[in-house]
Amino acid sequence: MNSLIPFNKPYIAGKELHYIAQAVTLGNISGDGEFARRSASIMEERFKIHKVLLTPSCTAALELSAMLVDIQPGDEVIMPSYTFVSTANAFARMGAKPVFVDIRPDTLNLDDRLIEQAITEKTKAIVPVHYAGVACEMELISTIAEKYNLKVIEDAAQGVNSLYHDQYLGSIGELGCYSFHETKNFICGEGGAICLNSEELVDRAHILRDKGTNRQAFFQGLVDKYTWCDIGSSFVLSEINCAFLYAQLEMFDQITQRRQQIFDTYYQSLLPLEQNQQLRLPCIPEDCTSNHHMFYILLPNKTVRDGLMNHLKQKQITAVFHFVPLHTSPMGEKWGYKLGDLPISEQAGDCLLRLPFYYEITADEQKRVISEIQDYLSHSVSQIDRAIPLAFPATEL
Ligand SMILES: *Cc1c(COP(=O)(O)O)cnc(C)c1O
């Protein structure tokens, strides 16, 4: 019997426990200590971000963003439906309406051609989500945002260390949000960061993430006592997590190189199946440098996708689908959305399968995944299903 190939396996870079011990010895294990400072400055320097603040999750960073841009009840926020729930929830909890726009068939990112028609008097912000670590068309999105005076908040949960042209994701919009959840490229259990791309946002961000107090200014000796001065919450990441994260961030290049190898192996091995129209591979436009967050394939339809997923499961290989489009959720229905509204998002929900992808996956394990996919698609897919044209053209738009 073959051993189980999991979908994800958190990678321990090496010095995590060492740095946690140091944090404990230093005596400060709440937030904004030595390891928060070190982790933030690695990112600020590498990604050229004005200010990075560590948060307990990307969800928290998105919520903090919604507070920082002063989202009010009745505001509208443009975003993809094919995303994680936090993208929408962060704004909905402030009373805003998520306005879902369909995705591009090539990158599965927000379709920039559909944004302008979704803008109304009430539109306040656009939230591009960089799916699989591949950048959205930020040039177009920034131009539209400028024209209509909208804020851009990047959901770069999956895009840490990816680039659009020569700009790192998270550094392009007003605000950017990162995740260090154990399923992402660089991890600390649960964790995240907010990227503040202008100085004006910094003071208020400190206040909002520290329970609405000016404690940060107090610690810096700028005020002689600290007090309640805004409506905030508790969005500071513990030093224990920051110490763990620092060990990962030190290994940026090594982790990224390994992920690229895994991605390339899948890509090259599955390319004949794409050329044979049996599946479609991820598309990375020329102006994007991916962090290789994941490897997905697009199957002709849901029957083939689910059939392949079950086949792999029987062979002890864990492959998983991804987002159920938010406009089809019970919350989406409350805003009047229904099945059929966003066809590409729905097809991605039905046809996409993510393959096992983690630092320590072995060459043999990858071979097993690849040969089971080849086997299934060549022998078990009915003529009818094979004849259905792919929903997603392989060529770039
Ligand atoms: C993972 C993810 C999040 C949430 O990240 P957490 O750190 O778990 O809160 C948000 N948006 C996207 C697109 C994600 O993939």
CSV table of C-alpha atoms and ligand atoms in Angstrom, one decimal:
chain,number,residue,atom,x,y,z
A,1,MET,CA,0.0,0.0,0.0
A,2,ASN,CA,1.3,3.4,-0.9
A,3,SER,CA,1.6,6.0,1.9
A,4,LEU,CA,-0.7,9.0,2.1
A,5,ILE,CA,0.3,12.1,0.2
A,6,PRO,CA,-1.3,15.0,2.0
A,7,PHE,CA,-2.4,18.2,0.3
A,8,ASN,CA,-0.3,20.4,2.6
A,9,LYS,CA,2.4,19.8,5.1
A,10,PRO,CA,3.7,22.8,7.2
A,11,TYR,CA,7.4,23.3,6.5
A,12,ILE,CA,9.7,23.9,9.4
A,13,ALA,CA,12.6,26.0,8.2
A,14,GLY,CA,14.9,25.2,11.1
A,15,LYS,CA,15.3,28.0,13.6
A,16,GLU,CA,11.7,28.4,14.7
A,17,LEU,CA,12.1,26.9,18.2
A,18,HIS,CA,15.4,28.6,18.7
A,19,TYR,CA,13.9,32.1,18.0
A,20,ILE,CA,10.8,31.3,20.2
A,21,ALA,CA,13.2,30.4,23.0
A,22,GLN,CA,15.0,33.8,22.4
A,23,ALA,CA,11.7,35.6,22.5
A,24,VAL,CA,10.8,34.0,25.8
A,25,THR,CA,14.2,34.8,27.2
A,26,LEU,CA,13.9,38.4,26.1
A,27,GLY,CA,10.9,38.6,28.4
A,28,ASN,CA,8.4,40.1,26.0
A,29,ILE,CA,6.0,37.6,24.5
A,30,SER,CA,3.0,39.9,23.7
A,31,GLY,CA,3.3,42.0,20.5
A,32,ASP,CA,5.5,44.5,18.7
A,33,GLY,CA,8.7,43.3,20.3
A,34,GLU,CA,12.1,42.4,18.8
A,35,PHE,CA,10.9,39.6,16.4
A,36,ALA,CA,7.9,41.7,15.2
A,37,ARG,CA,10.4,44.4,14.4
A,38,ARG,CA,12.9,42.1,12.6
A,39,SER,CA,10.1,40.3,10.6
A,40,ALA,CA,8.6,43.6,9.6
A,41,SER,CA,11.9,45.1,8.5
A,42,ILE,CA,12.8,42.1,6.3
A,43,MET,CA,9.5,42.6,4.5
A,44,GLU,CA,9.8,46.4,4.3
A,45,GLU,CA,13.2,46.2,2.8
A,46,ARG,CA,12.7,43.3,0.5
A,47,PHE,CA,9.2,44.4,-0.8
A,48,LYS,CA,9.8,48.1,-0.6
A,49,ILE,CA,6.8,48.7,1.7
A,50,HIS,CA,6.6,51.9,3.7
A,51,LYS,CA,5.4,50.2,6.9
A,52,VAL,CA,4.5,46.6,7.7
A,53,LEU,CA,2.5,45.7,10.9
A,54,LEU,CA,2.1,42.1,11.9
A,55,THR,CA,-1.5,41.0,12.6
A,56,PRO,CA,-3.0,37.8,14.0
A,57,SER,CA,-4.2,36.8,10.5
A,58,CYS,CA,-4.8,38.1,7.0
A,59,THR,CA,-8.5,38.3,8.0
A,60,ALA,CA,-7.5,40.7,10.8
A,61,ALA,CA,-5.4,42.7,8.3
A,62,LEU,CA,-8.4,42.9,5.9
A,63,GLU,CA,-10.7,44.0,8.8
A,64,LEU,CA,-8.2,46.6,9.9
A,65,SER,CA,-8.0,47.8,6.2
A,66,ALA,CA,-11.8,48.3,6.1
A,67,MET,CA,-11.6,50.3,9.3
A,68,LEU,CA,-8.7,52.4,8.0
A,69,VAL,CA,-10.5,53.4,4.8
A,70,ASP,CA,-13.5,54.3,6.9
A,71,ILE,CA,-16.0,51.9,5.3
A,72,GLN,CA,-19.5,53.0,6.2
A,73,PRO,CA,-22.9,51.2,6.1
A,74,GLY,CA,-24.2,51.3,2.5
A,75,ASP,CA,-20.8,51.6,0.9
A,76,GLU,CA,-20.0,49.2,-2.0
A,77,VAL,CA,-16.8,47.3,-2.4
A,78,ILE,CA,-15.8,45.6,-5.6
A,79,MET,CA,-14.1,42.2,-5.3
A,80,PRO,CA,-14.1,38.8,-6.9
A,81,SER,CA,-16.6,36.2,-5.8
A,82,TYR,CA,-14.0,33.5,-6.4
A,83,THR,CA,-12.1,34.2,-3.1
A,84,PHE,CA,-11.8,33.3,0.5
A,85,VAL,CA,-14.7,34.4,2.7
A,86,SER,CA,-12.6,36.9,4.6
A,87,THR,CA,-12.2,39.2,1.6
A,88,ALA,CA,-15.9,39.9,1.7
A,89,ASN,CA,-16.6,39.4,5.4
A,90,ALA,CA,-14.1,42.1,6.4
A,91,PHE,CA,-16.1,44.8,4.6
A,92,ALA,CA,-19.6,43.3,5.1
A,93,ARG,CA,-19.1,43.4,8.9
A,94,MET,CA,-18.8,47.2,8.5
A,95,GLY,CA,-22.1,47.4,6.7
A,96,ALA,CA,-20.8,47.5,3.2
A,97,LYS,CA,-22.2,45.5,0.3
A,98,PRO,CA,-19.7,43.3,-1.5
A,99,VAL,CA,-20.1,43.8,-5.3
A,100,PHE,CA,-18.9,40.6,-6.9
A,101,VAL,CA,-17.3,40.9,-10.3
A,102,ASP,CA,-16.4,37.8,-12.4
A,103,ILE,CA,-12.8,36.6,-12.9
A,104,ARG,CA,-10.6,36.4,-16.0
A,105,PRO,CA,-10.5,32.9,-17.5
A,106,ASP,CA,-6.7,32.9,-17.8
A,107,THR,CA,-5.5,33.9,-14.3
A,108,LEU,CA,-8.8,33.5,-12.4
A,109,ASN,CA,-8.2,37.0,-11.1
A,110,LEU,CA,-10.7,39.9,-11.0
A,111,ASP,CA,-11.6,40.6,-14.6
A,112,ASP,CA,-10.4,44.2,-15.1
A,113,ARG,CA,-12.7,44.6,-18.1
A,114,LEU,CA,-15.8,44.3,-15.9
A,115,ILE,CA,-14.8,46.6,-13.0
A,116,GLU,CA,-15.8,49.9,-14.5
A,117,GLN,CA,-19.4,48.9,-15.2
A,118,ALA,CA,-19.8,47.7,-11.6
A,119,ILE,CA,-18.9,51.2,-10.2
A,120,THR,CA,-21.8,53.3,-8.7
A,121,GLU,CA,-22.0,56.4,-6.6
A,122,LYS,CA,-21.6,54.2,-3.5
A,123,THR,CA,-18.5,52.4,-4.6
A,124,LYS,CA,-15.7,53.0,-2.0
A,125,ALA,CA,-13.0,50.5,-2.8
A,126,ILE,CA,-11.7,47.7,-5.0
A,127,VAL,CA,-10.2,44.6,-3.5
A,128,PRO,CA,-8.1,42.7,-6.0
A,129,VAL,CA,-7.2,39.1,-4.9
A,130,HIS,CA,-4.0,37.8,-6.3
A,131,TYR,CA,-5.0,34.2,-6.9
A,132,ALA,CA,-2.4,31.5,-6.5
A,133,GLY,CA,0.2,34.2,-6.0
A,134,VAL,CA,-0.3,35.6,-9.6
A,135,ALA,CA,-0.8,39.3,-9.8
A,136,CYS,CA,-4.0,41.0,-10.9
A,137,GLU,CA,-3.8,43.6,-13.7
A,138,MET,CA,-2.8,46.2,-11.2
A,139,GLU,CA,-2.0,48.9,-13.8
A,140,LEU,CA,-5.6,48.9,-15.1
A,141,ILE,CA,-7.0,48.5,-11.6
A,142,SER,CA,-5.0,51.5,-10.3
A,143,THR,CA,-6.0,53.6,-13.3
A,144,ILE,CA,-9.7,52.9,-12.7
A,145,ALA,CA,-9.3,53.5,-9.0
A,146,GLU,CA,-7.7,56.9,-9.6
A,147,LYS,CA,-10.4,57.9,-12.1
A,148,TYR,CA,-13.2,57.2,-9.7
A,149,ASN,CA,-11.3,58.1,-6.5
A,150,LEU,CA,-11.5,54.6,-5.0
A,151,LYS,CA,-9.2,52.9,-2.5
A,152,VAL,CA,-7.3,49.8,-3.6
A,153,ILE,CA,-6.8,47.2,-0.9
A,154,GLU,CA,-4.8,44.2,-2.1
A,155,ASP,CA,-5.7,40.8,-0.7
A,156,ALA,CA,-2.2,39.4,-1.1
A,157,ALA,CA,-2.8,36.5,1.3
A,158,GLN,CA,-1.5,34.1,-1.3
A,159,GLY,CA,0.9,36.6,-2.9
A,160,VAL,CA,3.7,37.2,-0.4
A,161,ASN,CA,6.9,37.6,-2.4
A,162,SER,CA,5.2,37.7,-5.8
A,163,LEU,CA,5.7,40.6,-8.3
A,164,TYR,CA,3.7,42.6,-10.8
A,165,HIS,CA,6.3,44.0,-13.1
A,166,ASP,CA,9.0,45.1,-10.6
A,167,GLN,CA,6.6,45.8,-7.7
A,168,TYR,CA,5.9,43.3,-4.9
A,169,LEU,CA,2.3,42.4,-4.3
A,170,GLY,CA,1.0,44.2,-1.2
A,171,SER,CA,3.0,47.3,-2.1
A,172,ILE,CA,0.9,48.6,-5.0
A,173,GLY,CA,-2.5,49.5,-3.5
A,174,GLU,CA,-3.2,51.9,-0.6
A,175,LEU,CA,-3.1,48.9,1.6
A,176,GLY,CA,-2.0,45.2,1.2
A,177,CYS,CA,-2.8,42.2,3.3
A,178,TYR,CA,-0.6,39.1,3.8
A,179,SER,CA,-1.3,35.7,5.4
A,180,PHE,CA,1.1,33.5,7.3
A,181,HIS,CA,-1.5,30.7,7.9
A,182,GLU,CA,0.1,27.3,7.9
A,183,THR,CA,-1.3,26.6,4.4
A,184,LYS,CA,0.6,29.6,2.8
A,185,ASN,CA,4.2,29.9,1.6
A,186,PHE,CA,5.7,31.4,4.8
A,187,ILE,CA,4.0,30.4,8.0
A,188,CYS,CA,3.7,30.9,11.7
A,189,GLY,CA,0.6,28.9,12.6
A,190,GLU,CA,-1.9,31.7,12.3
A,191,GLY,CA,-0.6,35.2,11.4
A,192,GLY,CA,-0.7,38.0,8.9
A,193,ALA,CA,0.4,41.5,8.1
A,194,ILE,CA,-0.9,44.8,6.9
A,195,CYS,CA,1.2,46.8,4.4
A,196,LEU,CA,0.7,50.5,4.8
A,197,ASN,CA,1.9,52.2,1.6
A,198,SER,CA,1.7,55.8,2.8
A,199,GLU,CA,2.8,57.6,6.0
A,200,GLU,CA,-0.7,59.1,6.6
A,201,LEU,CA,-2.0,55.6,7.5
A,202,VAL,CA,0.6,54.7,10.1
A,203,ASP,CA,-0.5,56.5,13.3
A,204,ARG,CA,-4.1,55.5,13.0
A,205,ALA,CA,-3.2,51.9,12.1
A,206,HIS,CA,-1.2,51.7,15.3
A,207,ILE,CA,-4.2,53.0,17.3
A,208,LEU,CA,-6.8,50.8,15.6
A,209,ARG,CA,-4.9,47.6,16.1
A,210,ASP,CA,-4.1,48.3,19.7
A,211,LYS,CA,-7.7,48.5,21.0
A,212,GLY,CA,-8.2,52.0,19.8
A,213,THR,CA,-5.6,53.3,22.2
A,214,ASN,CA,-2.5,55.5,21.6
A,215,ARG,CA,-0.3,53.0,23.5
A,216,GLN,CA,2.3,53.0,20.7
A,217,ALA,CA,2.8,56.7,21.0
A,218,PHE,CA,3.1,56.2,24.8
A,219,PHE,CA,5.8,53.5,24.4
A,220,GLN,CA,7.7,55.9,22.1
A,221,GLY,CA,7.5,58.6,24.7
A,222,LEU,CA,5.4,60.9,22.6
A,223,VAL,CA,2.5,61.1,25.1
A,224,ASP,CA,2.8,60.7,28.9
A,225,LYS,CA,-0.2,58.4,29.3
A,226,TYR,CA,-2.2,56.2,27.0
A,227,THR,CA,-5.9,56.4,26.5
A,228,TRP,CA,-8.9,55.4,24.3
A,229,CYS,CA,-8.9,57.6,21.2
A,230,ASP,CA,-10.7,55.6,18.4
A,231,ILE,CA,-12.8,52.5,17.7
A,232,GLY,CA,-10.3,49.7,17.3
A,233,SER,CA,-9.7,46.1,18.1
A,234,SER,CA,-6.9,43.7,19.2
A,235,PHE,CA,-4.9,43.1,16.0
A,236,VAL,CA,-1.3,42.7,17.2
A,237,LEU,CA,0.5,39.4,16.6
A,238,SER,CA,2.2,37.7,19.6
A,239,GLU,CA,6.0,37.7,19.7
A,240,ILE,CA,5.9,33.9,19.9
A,241,ASN,CA,4.4,33.8,16.4
A,242,CYS,CA,6.7,36.6,15.2
A,243,ALA,CA,9.7,34.5,16.3
A,244,PHE,CA,8.4,31.5,14.4
A,245,LEU,CA,7.8,33.7,11.3
A,246,TYR,CA,11.2,35.3,11.4
A,247,ALA,CA,12.8,31.8,11.0
A,248,GLN,CA,10.7,31.4,7.8
A,249,LEU,CA,11.4,34.9,6.4
A,250,GLU,CA,15.1,34.3,6.7
A,251,MET,CA,14.6,31.4,4.2
A,252,PHE,CA,12.7,33.4,1.6
A,253,ASP,CA,14.9,32.4,-1.3
A,254,GLN,CA,15.3,28.8,-0.4
A,255,ILE,CA,11.5,28.3,0.2
A,256,THR,CA,10.7,30.1,-3.1
A,257,GLN,CA,13.2,28.2,-5.1
A,258,ARG,CA,11.9,24.8,-3.9
A,259,ARG,CA,8.3,25.8,-4.7
A,260,GLN,CA,9.3,26.8,-8.2
A,261,GLN,CA,10.9,23.4,-8.7
A,262,ILE,CA,7.7,21.6,-7.5
A,263,PHE,CA,5.6,23.8,-9.8
A,264,ASP,CA,7.9,23.3,-12.8
A,265,THR,CA,7.8,19.5,-12.4
A,266,TYR,CA,4.0,19.4,-12.4
A,267,TYR,CA,3.9,21.9,-15.2
A,268,GLN,CA,6.3,20.1,-17.6
A,269,SER,CA,4.9,16.6,-16.8
A,270,LEU,CA,1.2,17.7,-17.3
A,271,LEU,CA,1.9,19.8,-20.4
A,272,PRO,CA,1.1,16.9,-22.9
A,273,LEU,CA,-2.3,16.6,-21.2
A,274,GLU,CA,-3.0,20.3,-21.8
A,275,GLN,CA,-1.8,20.0,-25.4
A,276,ASN,CA,-4.2,17.1,-25.7
A,277,GLN,CA,-7.1,19.3,-24.4
A,278,GLN,CA,-7.6,17.1,-21.4
A,279,LEU,CA,-7.0,19.7,-18.8
A,280,ARG,CA,-5.7,23.3,-18.5
A,281,LEU,CA,-2.7,24.4,-16.6
A,282,PRO,CA,-2.2,27.6,-14.6
A,283,CYS,CA,-1.4,30.7,-16.6
A,284,ILE,CA,1.3,33.2,-15.4
A,285,PRO,CA,1.3,36.3,-17.6
A,286,GLU,CA,4.7,37.6,-18.6
A,287,ASP,CA,4.6,40.7,-16.4
A,288,CYS,CA,4.0,38.6,-13.3
A,289,THR,CA,6.5,36.7,-11.2
A,290,SER,CA,4.7,34.1,-9.1
A,291,ASN,CA,5.7,32.9,-5.6
A,292,HIS,CA,4.2,29.5,-6.7
A,293,HIS,CA,1.7,29.4,-4.0
A,294,MET,CA,-0.2,26.5,-5.4
A,295,PHE,CA,-0.5,24.2,-8.4
A,296,TYR,CA,-4.0,23.8,-9.8
A,297,ILE,CA,-5.5,22.1,-12.9
A,298,LEU,CA,-8.7,22.9,-14.6
A,299,LEU,CA,-10.7,19.9,-15.8
A,300,PRO,CA,-13.4,20.0,-18.5
A,301,ASN,CA,-16.3,19.9,-16.1
A,302,LYS,CA,-17.4,19.0,-12.5
A,303,THR,CA,-17.9,15.3,-13.3
A,304,VAL,CA,-14.4,14.8,-14.4
A,305,ARG,CA,-13.0,17.0,-11.6
A,306,ASP,CA,-14.9,15.1,-8.9
A,307,GLY,CA,-14.1,11.8,-10.6
A,308,LEU,CA,-10.4,12.6,-10.6
A,309,MET,CA,-10.4,13.8,-7.1
A,310,ASN,CA,-12.0,10.6,-5.9
A,311,HIS,CA,-9.7,8.5,-7.9
A,312,LEU,CA,-6.7,10.2,-6.3
A,313,LYS,CA,-8.2,9.8,-2.9
A,314,GLN,CA,-8.5,6.0,-3.5
A,315,LYS,CA,-4.8,6.1,-4.4
A,316,GLN,CA,-4.0,7.9,-1.1
A,317,ILE,CA,-3.4,11.2,-2.8
A,318,THR,CA,-5.1,14.3,-1.3
A,319,ALA,CA,-6.2,16.8,-4.0
A,320,VAL,CA,-8.8,19.4,-3.1
A,321,PHE,CA,-11.0,21.8,-4.9
A,322,HIS,CA,-11.0,25.5,-3.8
A,323,PHE,CA,-13.4,28.3,-3.4
A,324,VAL,CA,-17.1,27.9,-3.6
A,325,PRO,CA,-18.0,31.3,-5.2
A,326,LEU,CA,-19.3,33.7,-2.5
A,327,HIS,CA,-22.2,34.9,-4.6
A,328,THR,CA,-23.7,31.4,-4.4
A,329,SER,CA,-23.4,31.3,-0.6
A,330,PRO,CA,-26.3,32.0,1.8
A,331,MET,CA,-24.8,35.4,2.4
A,332,GLY,CA,-24.4,36.1,-1.3
A,333,GLU,CA,-28.1,35.2,-1.8
A,334,LYS,CA,-29.0,37.9,0.9
A,335,TRP,CA,-27.6,40.5,-1.5
A,336,GLY,CA,-29.6,39.1,-4.3
A,337,TYR,CA,-27.0,37.1,-6.1
A,338,LYS,CA,-27.9,33.8,-7.7
A,339,LEU,CA,-26.3,30.9,-9.5
A,340,GLY,CA,-25.6,31.9,-13.1
A,341,ASP,CA,-24.6,35.5,-12.3
A,342,LEU,CA,-20.9,34.9,-12.6
A,343,PRO,CA,-20.2,32.1,-15.0
A,344,ILE,CA,-16.4,32.0,-14.9
A,345,SER,CA,-16.3,32.0,-11.1
A,346,GLU,CA,-18.8,29.2,-11.0
A,347,GLN,CA,-16.8,27.2,-13.6
A,348,ALA,CA,-13.6,27.7,-11.5
A,349,GLY,CA,-15.5,26.5,-8.5
A,350,ASP,CA,-16.6,23.4,-10.4
A,351,CYS,CA,-13.6,22.5,-12.5
A,352,LEU,CA,-10.5,23.4,-10.4
A,353,LEU,CA,-8.4,20.9,-8.5
A,354,ARG,CA,-5.4,21.7,-6.4
A,355,LEU,CA,-2.6,19.2,-6.3
A,356,PRO,CA,-0.5,18.2,-3.2
A,357,PHE,CA,2.1,21.1,-2.8
A,358,TYR,CA,4.5,21.4,0.0
A,359,TYR,CA,8.3,22.0,0.5
A,360,GLU,CA,9.1,18.4,1.4
A,361,ILE,CA,7.1,16.6,-1.3
A,362,THR,CA,9.5,14.0,-2.8
A,363,ALA,CA,10.2,13.4,-6.5
A,364,ASP,CA,8.5,9.9,-6.1
A,365,GLU,CA,5.4,11.5,-4.6
A,366,GLN,CA,5.1,14.0,-7.4
A,367,LYS,CA,5.5,11.1,-9.9
A,368,ARG,CA,2.7,9.2,-8.3
A,369,VAL,CA,0.4,12.2,-8.4
A,370,ILE,CA,1.3,12.8,-12.1
A,371,SER,CA,0.9,9.3,-13.3
A,372,GLU,CA,-2.4,8.8,-11.5
A,373,ILE,CA,-3.7,11.9,-13.2
A,374,GLN,CA,-2.5,10.7,-16.6
A,375,ASP,CA,-4.0,7.3,-15.9
A,376,TYR,CA,-7.4,8.6,-14.9
A,377,LEU,CA,-7.7,11.1,-17.7
A,378,SER,CA,-6.6,8.7,-20.4
A,379,HIS,CA,-8.7,5.6,-19.3
A,380,SER,CA,-11.6,6.6,-17.1
A,381,VAL,CA,-13.1,9.7,-18.6
A,382,SER,CA,-16.0,9.0,-20.9
A,383,GLN,CA,-16.0,10.0,-24.5
A,384,ILE,CA,-18.8,12.5,-23.8
A,385,ASP,CA,-16.9,14.2,-21.0
A,386,ARG,CA,-13.7,14.3,-23.1
A,387,ALA,CA,-15.6,15.9,-26.0
A,388,ILE,CA,-16.9,18.8,-23.9
A,389,PRO,CA,-14.7,21.8,-24.8
A,390,LEU,CA,-12.7,23.3,-22.0
A,391,ALA,CA,-14.3,26.3,-20.3
A,392,PHE,CA,-10.9,27.9,-20.0
A,393,PRO,CA,-8.9,28.7,-23.1
A,394,ALA,CA,-5.2,28.0,-22.5
A,395,THR,CA,-4.2,31.2,-24.3
A,396,GLU,CA,-3.9,34.5,-22.4
A,397,LEU,CA,-6.5,37.1,-23.0
B,1,LIG,C1,-5.8,32.4,3.2
B,1,LIG,C2,-6.6,33.6,2.7
B,1,LIG,C3,-7.1,34.6,3.5
B,1,LIG,C4,-7.2,34.5,5.0
B,1,LIG,O1,-6.0,34.4,5.6
B,1,LIG,P1,-5.9,34.1,7.2
B,1,LIG,O2,-4.5,34.5,7.6
B,1,LIG,O3,-6.2,32.7,7.4
B,1,LIG,O4,-6.9,35.0,7.8
B,1,LIG,C5,-7.7,35.7,2.9
B,1,LIG,N1,-7.8,35.8,1.5
B,1,LIG,C6,-7.3,34.8,0.7
B,1,LIG,C7,-7.4,35.0,-0.8
B,1,LIG,C8,-6.7,33.7,1.2
B,1,LIG,O5,-6.2,32.8,0.4
